[in-house]
CSV table of C-alpha atoms (C1' of nucleotides) in Angstrom, one decimal:
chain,number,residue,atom,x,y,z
E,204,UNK,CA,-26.5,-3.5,258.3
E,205,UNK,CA,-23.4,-4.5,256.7
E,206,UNK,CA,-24.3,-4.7,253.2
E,207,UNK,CA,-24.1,-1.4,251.5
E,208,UNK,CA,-25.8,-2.8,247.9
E,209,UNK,CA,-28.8,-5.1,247.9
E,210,UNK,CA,-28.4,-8.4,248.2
E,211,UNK,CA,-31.3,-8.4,246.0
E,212,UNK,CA,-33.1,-6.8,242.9
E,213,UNK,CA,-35.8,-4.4,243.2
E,214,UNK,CA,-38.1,-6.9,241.2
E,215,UNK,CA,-38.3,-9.4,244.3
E,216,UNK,CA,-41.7,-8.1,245.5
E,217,UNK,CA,-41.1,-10.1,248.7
E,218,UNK,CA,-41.3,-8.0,252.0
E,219,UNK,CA,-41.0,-8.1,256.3
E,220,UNK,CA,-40.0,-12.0,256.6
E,221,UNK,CA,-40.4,-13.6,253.5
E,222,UNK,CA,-37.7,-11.0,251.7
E,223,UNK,CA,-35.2,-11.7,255.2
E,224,UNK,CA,-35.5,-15.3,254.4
E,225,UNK,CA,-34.8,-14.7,250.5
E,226,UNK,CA,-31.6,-12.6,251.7
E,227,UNK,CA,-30.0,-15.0,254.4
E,228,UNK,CA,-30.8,-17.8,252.1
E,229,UNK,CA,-29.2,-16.3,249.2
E,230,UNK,CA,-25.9,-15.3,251.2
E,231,UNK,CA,-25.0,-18.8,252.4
E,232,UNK,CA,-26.4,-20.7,249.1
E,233,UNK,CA,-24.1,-18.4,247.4
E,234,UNK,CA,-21.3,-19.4,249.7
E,235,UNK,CA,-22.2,-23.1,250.5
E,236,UNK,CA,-24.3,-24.1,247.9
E,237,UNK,CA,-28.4,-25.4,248.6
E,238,UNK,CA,-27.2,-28.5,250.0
E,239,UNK,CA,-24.7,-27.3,252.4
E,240,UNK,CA,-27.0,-25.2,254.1
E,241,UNK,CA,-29.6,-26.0,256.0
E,242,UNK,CA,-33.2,-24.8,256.8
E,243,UNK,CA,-32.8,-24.0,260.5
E,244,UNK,CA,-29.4,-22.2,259.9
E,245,UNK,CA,-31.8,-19.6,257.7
E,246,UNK,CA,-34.8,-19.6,259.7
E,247,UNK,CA,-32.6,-18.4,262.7
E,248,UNK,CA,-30.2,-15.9,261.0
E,249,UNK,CA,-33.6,-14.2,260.1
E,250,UNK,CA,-34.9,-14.7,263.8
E,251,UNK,CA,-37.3,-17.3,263.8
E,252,UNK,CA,-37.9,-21.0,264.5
E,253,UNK,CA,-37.2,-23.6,260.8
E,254,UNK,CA,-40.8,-24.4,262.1
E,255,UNK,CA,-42.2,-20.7,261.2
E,256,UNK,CA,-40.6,-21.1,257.3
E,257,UNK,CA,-43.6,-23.0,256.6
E,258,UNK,CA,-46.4,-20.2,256.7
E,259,UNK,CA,-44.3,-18.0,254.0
E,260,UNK,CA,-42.9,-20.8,251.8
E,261,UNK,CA,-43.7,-24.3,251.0
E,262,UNK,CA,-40.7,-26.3,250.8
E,263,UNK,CA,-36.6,-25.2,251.0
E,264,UNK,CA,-36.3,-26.1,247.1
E,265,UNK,CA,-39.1,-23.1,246.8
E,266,UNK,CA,-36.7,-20.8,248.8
E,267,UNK,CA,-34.1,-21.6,246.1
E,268,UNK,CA,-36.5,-21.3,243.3
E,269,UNK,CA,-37.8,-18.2,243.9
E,270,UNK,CA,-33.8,-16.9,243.9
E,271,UNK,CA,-33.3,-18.4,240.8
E,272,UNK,CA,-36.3,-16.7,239.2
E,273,UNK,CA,-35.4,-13.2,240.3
E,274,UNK,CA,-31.9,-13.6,239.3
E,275,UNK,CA,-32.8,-15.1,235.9
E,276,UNK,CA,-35.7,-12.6,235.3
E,277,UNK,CA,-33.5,-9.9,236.3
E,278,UNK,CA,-30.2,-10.9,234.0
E,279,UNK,CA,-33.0,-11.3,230.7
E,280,UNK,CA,-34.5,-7.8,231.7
E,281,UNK,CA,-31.1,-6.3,231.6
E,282,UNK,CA,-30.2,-7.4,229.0
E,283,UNK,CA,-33.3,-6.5,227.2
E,284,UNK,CA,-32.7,-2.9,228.1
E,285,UNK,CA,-29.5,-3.1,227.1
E,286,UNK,CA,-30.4,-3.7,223.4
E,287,UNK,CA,-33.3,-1.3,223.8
E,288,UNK,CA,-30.6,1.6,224.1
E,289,UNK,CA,-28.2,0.2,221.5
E,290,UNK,CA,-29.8,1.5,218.9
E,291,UNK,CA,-28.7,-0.8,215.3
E,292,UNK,CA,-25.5,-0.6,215.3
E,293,UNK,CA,-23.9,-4.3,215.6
E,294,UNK,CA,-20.9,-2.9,217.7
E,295,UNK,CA,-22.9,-0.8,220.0
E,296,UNK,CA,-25.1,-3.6,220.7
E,297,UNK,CA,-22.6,-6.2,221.7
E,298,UNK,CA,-21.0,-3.5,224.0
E,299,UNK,CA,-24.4,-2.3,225.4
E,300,UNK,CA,-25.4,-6.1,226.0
E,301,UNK,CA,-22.2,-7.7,227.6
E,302,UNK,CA,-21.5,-4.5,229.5
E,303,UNK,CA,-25.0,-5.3,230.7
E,304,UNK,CA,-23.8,-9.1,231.6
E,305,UNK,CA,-21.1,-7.5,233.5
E,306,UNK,CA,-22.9,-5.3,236.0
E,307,UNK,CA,-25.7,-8.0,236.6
E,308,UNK,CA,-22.5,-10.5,237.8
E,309,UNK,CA,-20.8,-7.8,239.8
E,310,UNK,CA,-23.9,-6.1,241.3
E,311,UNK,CA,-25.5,-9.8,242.4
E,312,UNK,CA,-22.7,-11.8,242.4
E,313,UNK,CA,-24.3,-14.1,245.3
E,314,UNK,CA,-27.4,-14.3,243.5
E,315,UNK,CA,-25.5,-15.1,239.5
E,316,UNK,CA,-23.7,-17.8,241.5
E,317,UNK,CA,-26.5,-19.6,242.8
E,318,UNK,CA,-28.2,-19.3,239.4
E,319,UNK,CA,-25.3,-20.5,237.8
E,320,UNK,CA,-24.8,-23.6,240.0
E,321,UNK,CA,-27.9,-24.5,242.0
E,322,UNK,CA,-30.1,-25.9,238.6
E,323,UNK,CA,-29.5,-29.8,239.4
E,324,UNK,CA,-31.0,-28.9,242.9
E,325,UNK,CA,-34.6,-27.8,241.4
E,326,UNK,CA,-37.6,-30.0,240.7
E,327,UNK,CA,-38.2,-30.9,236.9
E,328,UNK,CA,-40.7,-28.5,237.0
E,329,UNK,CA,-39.2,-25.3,238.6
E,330,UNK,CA,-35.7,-26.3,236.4
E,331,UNK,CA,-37.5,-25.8,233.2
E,332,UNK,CA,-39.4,-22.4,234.1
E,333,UNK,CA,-35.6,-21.3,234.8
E,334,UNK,CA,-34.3,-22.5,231.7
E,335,UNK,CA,-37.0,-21.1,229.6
E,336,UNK,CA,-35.8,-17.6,230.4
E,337,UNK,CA,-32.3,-18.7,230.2
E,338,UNK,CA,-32.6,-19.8,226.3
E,339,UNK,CA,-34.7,-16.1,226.2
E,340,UNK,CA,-31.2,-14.6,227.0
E,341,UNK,CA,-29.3,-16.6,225.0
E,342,UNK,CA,-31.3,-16.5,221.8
E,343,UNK,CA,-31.0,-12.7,222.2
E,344,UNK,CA,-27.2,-12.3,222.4
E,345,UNK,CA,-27.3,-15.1,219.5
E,346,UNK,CA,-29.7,-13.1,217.4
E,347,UNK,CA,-27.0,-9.7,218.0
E,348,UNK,CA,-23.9,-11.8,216.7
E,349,UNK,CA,-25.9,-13.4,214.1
E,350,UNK,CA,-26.9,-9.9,212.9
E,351,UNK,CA,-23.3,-8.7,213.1
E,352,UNK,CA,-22.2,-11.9,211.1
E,353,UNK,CA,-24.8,-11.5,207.8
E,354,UNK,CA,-23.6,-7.7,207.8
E,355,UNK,CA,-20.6,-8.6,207.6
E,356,UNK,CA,-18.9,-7.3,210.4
E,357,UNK,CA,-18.3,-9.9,213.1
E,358,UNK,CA,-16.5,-13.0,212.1
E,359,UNK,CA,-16.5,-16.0,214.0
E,360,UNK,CA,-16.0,-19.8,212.7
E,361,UNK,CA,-19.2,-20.7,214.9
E,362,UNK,CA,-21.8,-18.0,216.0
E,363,UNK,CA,-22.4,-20.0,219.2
E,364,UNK,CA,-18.8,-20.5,220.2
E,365,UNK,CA,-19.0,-16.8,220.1
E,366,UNK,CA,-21.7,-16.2,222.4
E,367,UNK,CA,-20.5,-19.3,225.0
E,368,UNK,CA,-17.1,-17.4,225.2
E,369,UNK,CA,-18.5,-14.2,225.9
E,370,UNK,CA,-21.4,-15.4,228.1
E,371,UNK,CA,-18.3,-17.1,229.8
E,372,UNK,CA,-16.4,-14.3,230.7
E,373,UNK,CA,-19.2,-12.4,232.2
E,374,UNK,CA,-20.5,-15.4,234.2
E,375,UNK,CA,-17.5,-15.8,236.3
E,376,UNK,CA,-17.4,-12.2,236.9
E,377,UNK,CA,-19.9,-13.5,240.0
E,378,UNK,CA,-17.0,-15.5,241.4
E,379,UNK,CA,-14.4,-13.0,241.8
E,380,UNK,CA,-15.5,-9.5,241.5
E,381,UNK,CA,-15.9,-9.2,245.3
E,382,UNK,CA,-12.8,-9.8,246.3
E,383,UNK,CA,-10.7,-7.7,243.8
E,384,UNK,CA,-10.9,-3.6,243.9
E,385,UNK,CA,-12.0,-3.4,240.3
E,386,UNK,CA,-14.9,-0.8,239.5
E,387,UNK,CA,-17.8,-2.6,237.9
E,388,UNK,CA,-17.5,0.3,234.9
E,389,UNK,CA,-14.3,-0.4,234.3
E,390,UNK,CA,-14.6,-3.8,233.8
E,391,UNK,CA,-18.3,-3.7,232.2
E,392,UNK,CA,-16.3,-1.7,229.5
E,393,UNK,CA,-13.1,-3.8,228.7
E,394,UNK,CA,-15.3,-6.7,228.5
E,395,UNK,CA,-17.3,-4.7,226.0
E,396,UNK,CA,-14.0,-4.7,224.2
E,397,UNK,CA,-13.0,-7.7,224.4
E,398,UNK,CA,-16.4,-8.8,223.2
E,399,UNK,CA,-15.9,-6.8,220.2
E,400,UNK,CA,-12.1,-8.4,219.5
E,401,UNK,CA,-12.9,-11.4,219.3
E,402,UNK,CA,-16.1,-10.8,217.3
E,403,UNK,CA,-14.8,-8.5,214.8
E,404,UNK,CA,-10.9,-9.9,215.1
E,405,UNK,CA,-9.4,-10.3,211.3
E,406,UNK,CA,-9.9,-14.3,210.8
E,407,UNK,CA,-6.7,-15.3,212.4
E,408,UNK,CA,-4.5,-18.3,210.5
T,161,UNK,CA,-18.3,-49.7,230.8
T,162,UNK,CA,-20.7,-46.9,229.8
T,163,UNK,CA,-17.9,-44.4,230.1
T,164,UNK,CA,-15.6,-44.1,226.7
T,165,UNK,CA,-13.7,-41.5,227.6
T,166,UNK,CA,-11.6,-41.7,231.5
T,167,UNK,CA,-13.0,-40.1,234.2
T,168,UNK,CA,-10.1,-39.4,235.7
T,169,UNK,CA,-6.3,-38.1,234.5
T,170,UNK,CA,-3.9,-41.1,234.6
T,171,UNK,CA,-2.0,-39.2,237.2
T,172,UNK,CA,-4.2,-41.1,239.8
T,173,UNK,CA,-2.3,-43.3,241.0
T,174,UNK,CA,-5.4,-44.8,243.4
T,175,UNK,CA,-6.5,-48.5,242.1
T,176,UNK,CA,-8.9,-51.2,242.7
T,177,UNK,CA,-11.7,-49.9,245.5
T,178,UNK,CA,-9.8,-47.1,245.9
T,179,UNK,CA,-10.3,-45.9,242.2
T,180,UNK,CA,-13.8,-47.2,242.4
T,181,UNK,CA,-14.8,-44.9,245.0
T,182,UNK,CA,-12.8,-41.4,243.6
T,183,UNK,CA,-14.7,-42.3,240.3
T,184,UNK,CA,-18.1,-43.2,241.8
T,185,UNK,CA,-17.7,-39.7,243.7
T,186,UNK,CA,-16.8,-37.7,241.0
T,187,UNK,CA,-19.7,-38.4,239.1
T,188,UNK,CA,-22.0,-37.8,241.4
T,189,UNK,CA,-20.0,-34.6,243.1
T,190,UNK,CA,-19.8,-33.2,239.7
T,191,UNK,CA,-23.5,-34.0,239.0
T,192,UNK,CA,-25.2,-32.5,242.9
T,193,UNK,CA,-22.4,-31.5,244.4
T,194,UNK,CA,-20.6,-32.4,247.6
T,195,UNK,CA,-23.1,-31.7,250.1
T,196,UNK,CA,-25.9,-33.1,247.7
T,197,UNK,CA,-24.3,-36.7,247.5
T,198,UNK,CA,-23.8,-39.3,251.0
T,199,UNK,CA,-21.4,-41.5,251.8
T,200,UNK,CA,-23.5,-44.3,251.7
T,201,UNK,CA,-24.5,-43.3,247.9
T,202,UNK,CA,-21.0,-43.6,246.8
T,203,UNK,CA,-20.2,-46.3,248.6
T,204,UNK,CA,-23.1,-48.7,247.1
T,205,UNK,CA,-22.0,-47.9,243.6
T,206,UNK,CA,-18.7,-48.4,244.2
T,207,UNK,CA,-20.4,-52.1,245.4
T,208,UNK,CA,-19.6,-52.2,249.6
T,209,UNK,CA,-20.9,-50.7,252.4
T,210,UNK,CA,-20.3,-47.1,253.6
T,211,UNK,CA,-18.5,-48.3,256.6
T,212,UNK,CA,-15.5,-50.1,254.1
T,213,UNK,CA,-14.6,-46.7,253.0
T,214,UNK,CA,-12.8,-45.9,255.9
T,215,UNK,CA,-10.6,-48.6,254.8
T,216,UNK,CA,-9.6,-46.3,252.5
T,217,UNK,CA,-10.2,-42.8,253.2
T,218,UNK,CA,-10.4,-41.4,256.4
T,219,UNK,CA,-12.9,-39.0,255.7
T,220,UNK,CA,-15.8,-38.0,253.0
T,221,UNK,CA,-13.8,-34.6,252.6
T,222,UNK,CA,-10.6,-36.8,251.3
T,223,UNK,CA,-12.5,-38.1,248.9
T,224,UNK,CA,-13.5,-34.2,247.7
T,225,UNK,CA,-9.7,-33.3,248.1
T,226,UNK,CA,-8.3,-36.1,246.2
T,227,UNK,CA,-10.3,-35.1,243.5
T,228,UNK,CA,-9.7,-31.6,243.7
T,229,UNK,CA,-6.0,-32.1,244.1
T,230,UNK,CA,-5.7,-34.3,240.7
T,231,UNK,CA,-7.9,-31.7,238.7
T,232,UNK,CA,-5.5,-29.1,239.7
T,233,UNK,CA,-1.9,-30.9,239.0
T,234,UNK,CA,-3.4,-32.3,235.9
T,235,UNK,CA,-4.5,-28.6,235.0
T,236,UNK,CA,-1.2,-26.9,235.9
T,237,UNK,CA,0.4,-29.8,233.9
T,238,UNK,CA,-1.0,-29.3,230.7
T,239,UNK,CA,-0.7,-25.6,230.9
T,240,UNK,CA,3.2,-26.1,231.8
T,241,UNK,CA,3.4,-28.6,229.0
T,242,UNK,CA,1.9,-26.7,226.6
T,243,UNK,CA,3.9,-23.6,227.1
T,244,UNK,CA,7.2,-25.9,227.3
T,245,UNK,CA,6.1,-26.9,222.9
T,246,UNK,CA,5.0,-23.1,222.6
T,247,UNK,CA,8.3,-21.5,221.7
T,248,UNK,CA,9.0,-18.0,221.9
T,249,UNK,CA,6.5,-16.3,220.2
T,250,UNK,CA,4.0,-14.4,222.8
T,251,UNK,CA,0.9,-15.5,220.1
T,252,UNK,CA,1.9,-19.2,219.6
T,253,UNK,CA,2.4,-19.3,223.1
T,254,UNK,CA,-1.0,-17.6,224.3
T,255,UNK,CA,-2.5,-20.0,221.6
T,256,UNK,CA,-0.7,-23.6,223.5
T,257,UNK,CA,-1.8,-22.8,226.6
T,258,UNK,CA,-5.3,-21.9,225.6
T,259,UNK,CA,-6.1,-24.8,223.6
T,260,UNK,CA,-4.8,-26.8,226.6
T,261,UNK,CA,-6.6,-25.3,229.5
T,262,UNK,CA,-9.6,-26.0,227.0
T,263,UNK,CA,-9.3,-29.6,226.4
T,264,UNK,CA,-8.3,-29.9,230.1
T,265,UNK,CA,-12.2,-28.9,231.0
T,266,UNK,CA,-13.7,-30.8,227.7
T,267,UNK,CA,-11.7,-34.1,228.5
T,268,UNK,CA,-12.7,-34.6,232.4
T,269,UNK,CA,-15.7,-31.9,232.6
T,270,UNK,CA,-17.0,-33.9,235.9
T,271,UNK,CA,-13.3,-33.4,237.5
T,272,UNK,CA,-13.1,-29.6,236.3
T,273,UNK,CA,-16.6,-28.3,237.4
T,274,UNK,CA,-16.2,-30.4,240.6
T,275,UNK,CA,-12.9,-28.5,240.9
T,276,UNK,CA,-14.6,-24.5,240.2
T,277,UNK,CA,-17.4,-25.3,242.7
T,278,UNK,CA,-16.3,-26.9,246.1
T,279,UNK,CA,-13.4,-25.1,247.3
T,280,UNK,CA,-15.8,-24.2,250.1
T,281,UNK,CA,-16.2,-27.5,251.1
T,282,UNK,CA,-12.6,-28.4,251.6
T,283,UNK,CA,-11.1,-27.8,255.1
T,284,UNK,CA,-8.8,-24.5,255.8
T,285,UNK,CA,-5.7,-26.7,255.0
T,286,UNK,CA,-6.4,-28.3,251.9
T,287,UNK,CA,-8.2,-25.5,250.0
T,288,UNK,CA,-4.9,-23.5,250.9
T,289,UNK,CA,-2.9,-26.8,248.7
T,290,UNK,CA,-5.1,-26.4,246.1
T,291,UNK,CA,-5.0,-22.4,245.8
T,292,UNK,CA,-1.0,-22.8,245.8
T,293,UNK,CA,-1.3,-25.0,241.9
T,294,UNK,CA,-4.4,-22.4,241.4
T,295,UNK,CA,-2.1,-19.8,241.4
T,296,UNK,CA,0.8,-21.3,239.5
T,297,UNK,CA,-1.4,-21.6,236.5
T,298,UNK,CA,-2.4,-17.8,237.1
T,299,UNK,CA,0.6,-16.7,237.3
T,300,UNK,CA,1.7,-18.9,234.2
T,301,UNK,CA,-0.7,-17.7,232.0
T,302,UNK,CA,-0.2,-14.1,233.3
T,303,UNK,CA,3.4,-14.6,232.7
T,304,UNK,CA,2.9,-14.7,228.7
T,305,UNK,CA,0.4,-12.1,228.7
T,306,UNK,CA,2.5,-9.7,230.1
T,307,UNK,CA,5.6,-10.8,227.7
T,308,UNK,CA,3.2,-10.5,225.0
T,309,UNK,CA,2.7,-6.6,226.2
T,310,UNK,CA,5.9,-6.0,227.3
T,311,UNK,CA,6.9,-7.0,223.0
T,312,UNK,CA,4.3,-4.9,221.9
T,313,UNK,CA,2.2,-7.2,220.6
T,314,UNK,CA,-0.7,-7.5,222.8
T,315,UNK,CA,-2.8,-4.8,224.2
T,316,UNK,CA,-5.2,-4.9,227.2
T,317,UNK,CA,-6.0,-2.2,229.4
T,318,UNK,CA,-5.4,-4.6,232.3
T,319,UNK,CA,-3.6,-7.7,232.0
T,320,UNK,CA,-5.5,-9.3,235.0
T,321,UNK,CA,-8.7,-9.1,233.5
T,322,UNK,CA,-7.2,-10.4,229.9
T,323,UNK,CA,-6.4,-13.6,232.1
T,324,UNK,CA,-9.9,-13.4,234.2
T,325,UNK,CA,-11.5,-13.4,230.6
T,326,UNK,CA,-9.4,-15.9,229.0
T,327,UNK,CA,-9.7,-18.7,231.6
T,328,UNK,CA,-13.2,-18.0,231.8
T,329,UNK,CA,-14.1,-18.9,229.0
T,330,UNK,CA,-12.4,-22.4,229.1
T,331,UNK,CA,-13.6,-22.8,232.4
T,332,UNK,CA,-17.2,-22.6,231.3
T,333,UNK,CA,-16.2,-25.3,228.7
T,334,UNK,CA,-17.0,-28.1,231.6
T,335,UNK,CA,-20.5,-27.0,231.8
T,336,UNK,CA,-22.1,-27.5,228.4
T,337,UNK,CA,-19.1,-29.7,226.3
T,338,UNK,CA,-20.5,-32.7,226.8
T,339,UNK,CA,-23.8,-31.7,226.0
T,340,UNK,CA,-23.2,-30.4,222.6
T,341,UNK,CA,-21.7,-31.8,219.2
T,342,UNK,CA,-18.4,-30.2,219.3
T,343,UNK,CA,-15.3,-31.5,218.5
T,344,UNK,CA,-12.8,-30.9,221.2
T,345,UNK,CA,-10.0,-29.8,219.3
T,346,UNK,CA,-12.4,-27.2,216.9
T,347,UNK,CA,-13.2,-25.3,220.6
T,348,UNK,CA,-9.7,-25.7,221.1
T,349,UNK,CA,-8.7,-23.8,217.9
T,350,UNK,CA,-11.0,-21.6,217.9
T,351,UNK,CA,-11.2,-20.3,221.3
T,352,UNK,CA,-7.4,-20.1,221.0
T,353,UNK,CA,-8.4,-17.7,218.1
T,354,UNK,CA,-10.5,-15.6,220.2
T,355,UNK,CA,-7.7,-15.3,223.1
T,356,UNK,CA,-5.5,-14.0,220.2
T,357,UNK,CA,-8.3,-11.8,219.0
T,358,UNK,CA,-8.6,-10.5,222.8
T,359,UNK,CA,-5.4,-9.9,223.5
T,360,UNK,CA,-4.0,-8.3,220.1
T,361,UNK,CA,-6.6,-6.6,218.7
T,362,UNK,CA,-6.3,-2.7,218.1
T,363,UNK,CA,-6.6,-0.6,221.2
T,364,UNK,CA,-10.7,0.1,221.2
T,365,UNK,CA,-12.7,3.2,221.5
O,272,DC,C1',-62.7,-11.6,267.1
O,273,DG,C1',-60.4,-13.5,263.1
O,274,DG,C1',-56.4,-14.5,260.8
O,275,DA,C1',-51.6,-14.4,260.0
O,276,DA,C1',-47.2,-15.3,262.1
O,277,DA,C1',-44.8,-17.2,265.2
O,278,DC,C1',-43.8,-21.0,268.6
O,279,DG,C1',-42.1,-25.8,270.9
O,280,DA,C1',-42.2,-30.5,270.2
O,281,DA,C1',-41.8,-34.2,267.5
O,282,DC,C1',-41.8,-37.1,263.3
O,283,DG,C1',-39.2,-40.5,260.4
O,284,DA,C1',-35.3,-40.5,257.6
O,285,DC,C1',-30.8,-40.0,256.8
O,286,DC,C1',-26.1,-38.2,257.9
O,287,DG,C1',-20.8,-39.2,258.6
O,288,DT,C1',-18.4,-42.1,261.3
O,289,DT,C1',-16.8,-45.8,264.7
O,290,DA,C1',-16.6,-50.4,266.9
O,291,DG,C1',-15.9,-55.0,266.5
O,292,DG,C1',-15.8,-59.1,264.0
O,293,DT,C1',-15.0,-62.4,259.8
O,294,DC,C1',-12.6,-63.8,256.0
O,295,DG,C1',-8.9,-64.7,252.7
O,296,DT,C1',-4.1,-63.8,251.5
O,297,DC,C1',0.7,-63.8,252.1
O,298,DG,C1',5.5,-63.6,254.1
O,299,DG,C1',8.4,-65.8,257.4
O,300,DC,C1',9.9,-69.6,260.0
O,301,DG,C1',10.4,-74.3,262.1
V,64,DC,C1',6.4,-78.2,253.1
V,65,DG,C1',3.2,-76.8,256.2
V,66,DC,C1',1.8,-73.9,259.7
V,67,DC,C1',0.9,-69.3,261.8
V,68,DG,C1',0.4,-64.7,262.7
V,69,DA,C1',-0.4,-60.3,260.8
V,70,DC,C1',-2.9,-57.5,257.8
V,71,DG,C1',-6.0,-55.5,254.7
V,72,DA,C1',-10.7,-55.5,253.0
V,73,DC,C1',-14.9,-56.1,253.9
V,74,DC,C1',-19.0,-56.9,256.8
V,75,DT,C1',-23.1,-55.8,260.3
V,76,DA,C1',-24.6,-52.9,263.9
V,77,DA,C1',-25.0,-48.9,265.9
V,78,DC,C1',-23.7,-44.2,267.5
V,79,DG,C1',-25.1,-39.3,268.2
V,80,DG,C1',-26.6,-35.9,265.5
V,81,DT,C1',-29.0,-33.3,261.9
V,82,DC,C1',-32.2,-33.2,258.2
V,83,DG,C1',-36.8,-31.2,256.1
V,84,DT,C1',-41.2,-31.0,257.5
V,85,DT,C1',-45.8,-31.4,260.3
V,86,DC,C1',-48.7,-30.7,264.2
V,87,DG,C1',-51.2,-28.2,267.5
V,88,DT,C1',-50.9,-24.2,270.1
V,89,DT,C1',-50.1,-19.4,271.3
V,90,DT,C1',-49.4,-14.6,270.4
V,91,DC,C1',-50.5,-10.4,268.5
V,92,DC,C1',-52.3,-7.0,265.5
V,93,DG,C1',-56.1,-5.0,262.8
DNA sequence: CGGAAACGAACGACCGTTAGGTCGTCGGCG
DNA sequence: CGCCGACGACCTAACGGTCGTTCGTTTCCG
């Protein structure tokens, strides 16, 4: 095997075939998005007929799904840990949470990219489960600069430009961390400082 | 006309049909991506049959490229203008070419998230033209960055990853700007703030 | 011996693209 | 001035191929 890290979290419970088909799935949805890949080409990179999908998943859009729901599950369980060890201080929390955002976009960046671009490609009903845990994670980072702000120690014009720009940076992490020879710690931690600049940055002009 | 705003940068020079069809695409390439949108779909809104686009084009990727293509002189152009009224100093400089690579992604959001997302999809030759303007507006924006340190007045343990964090952020722009209630030039301003905040803020930990 | 997991074959739909023809416009020439 | 040929834009029809999925059967393990 090639890959030294998993392709996957630990959370996916999937095993034998069903986890195979997860894995090939995610590595060319993550290169050629949902639609440029096609249900044969996964079945036979994980050595069986498109045919044999059928008796461990219902549909291709359920392949996606279920990678979309590990990887969303996974970044808002992160996170949550990450706060969880911060203790109260505002500073420590922002730089325990993005660092946290970091390493989830370096360790999957296959699987953050497909999260990140596939959501037009899910049913009504599967989209909205994904978003739920989405707005989880964003309410949570909002909630750590919000508490920052009213004590007076972050200062942004808007609270949410805050946490776009710095759920931003992380995000994209996914799209070029792979090809560069950063170390995921070194970067999880200057993006924890750059988080806290440009919370804490004297109000400029 | 639904649309207030053009889809495209007045740099396209492509009219009648033409136009049409590299408008037609774009909003639907933007909205499913390449793969997730037929010839046949674009064609019909653009009001003729799939077959009449090969008057045109001689290929559904052209279509992609064309698009791609404009999205990236138009970026590179702002950025290059911007720095051009900027002046001198490394902060009014950083802040110009912020505020423009930010109203670049909030003023054609279709064009810019078509742009981030299907370099895959373009053929060995043309996603090599489009990398070449990529990295002139790296190397542009790395270019002030490192003046900025080499003055004294910025300070990032890597330069590299200032710029990875920076664009980022304006990059993500295209995905949730025309969904919200901001005003273009208020993101502009203050994500210009945070770059400045990034960049110049006191030497953490 | 039962059931899960795999198979080959086939379904109807749709894919990007080409071939060949019709129509209207327009520049050049007798 | 009036005709003519070329041309561009569009059409219908069809090509060979691939798509996601279903069906009925076989294989194999507990």
């Amino acid at each position: 095997m090639a890959t030294v890290i998993a392709l996957l979290p630990a959370r996916s419970t999937a095993d034998g075939t069903h986890r195979r088909l997860l894995e090939e799935a995610l590595l060319r949805f993550g290169e050629r998005g949902f639609h440029g890949v096609s249900v044969r080409e996964i079945a036979e990179a994980a050595g069986i007929r498109a045919s044999s999908i059928y008796a461990h998943l219902e549909s291709k859009e359920e392949l996606l799904f279920q990678l979309m729901y590990i990887g969303h599950e996974e970044h808002y369980e992160m996170l949550r840990h990450a706060l969880l060890d911060a203790g109260a201080d505002p500073f420590s929390q922002i730089r325990h949470v993005v660092a946290a955002h970091v390493r989830l976009h370096a360790t999957y960046p296959l699987l953050a990219r497909v999260c990140n671009r596939e959501l037009p490609a899910l049913s009504e009903a599967n989209r909205d489960r994904v978003l739920t845990i989405r707005s989880n994670s964003e309410q949570l980072i909002l909630d750590v600069i919000n508490r920052g702000m009213s004590r007076g120690v972050f200062h942004v014009s808007d609270p949410w430009l805050g946490y776009a720009a710095i759920g931003s940076m992380g995000i994209r992490v996914a799209e070029w961390w792979d090809q560069r020879a950063y170390d995921i710690e070194d970067v999880a931690e200057t993006y924890a400082d750059f988080a806290v600049r440009l919370l804490s940055g004297a109000p400029a002009t």
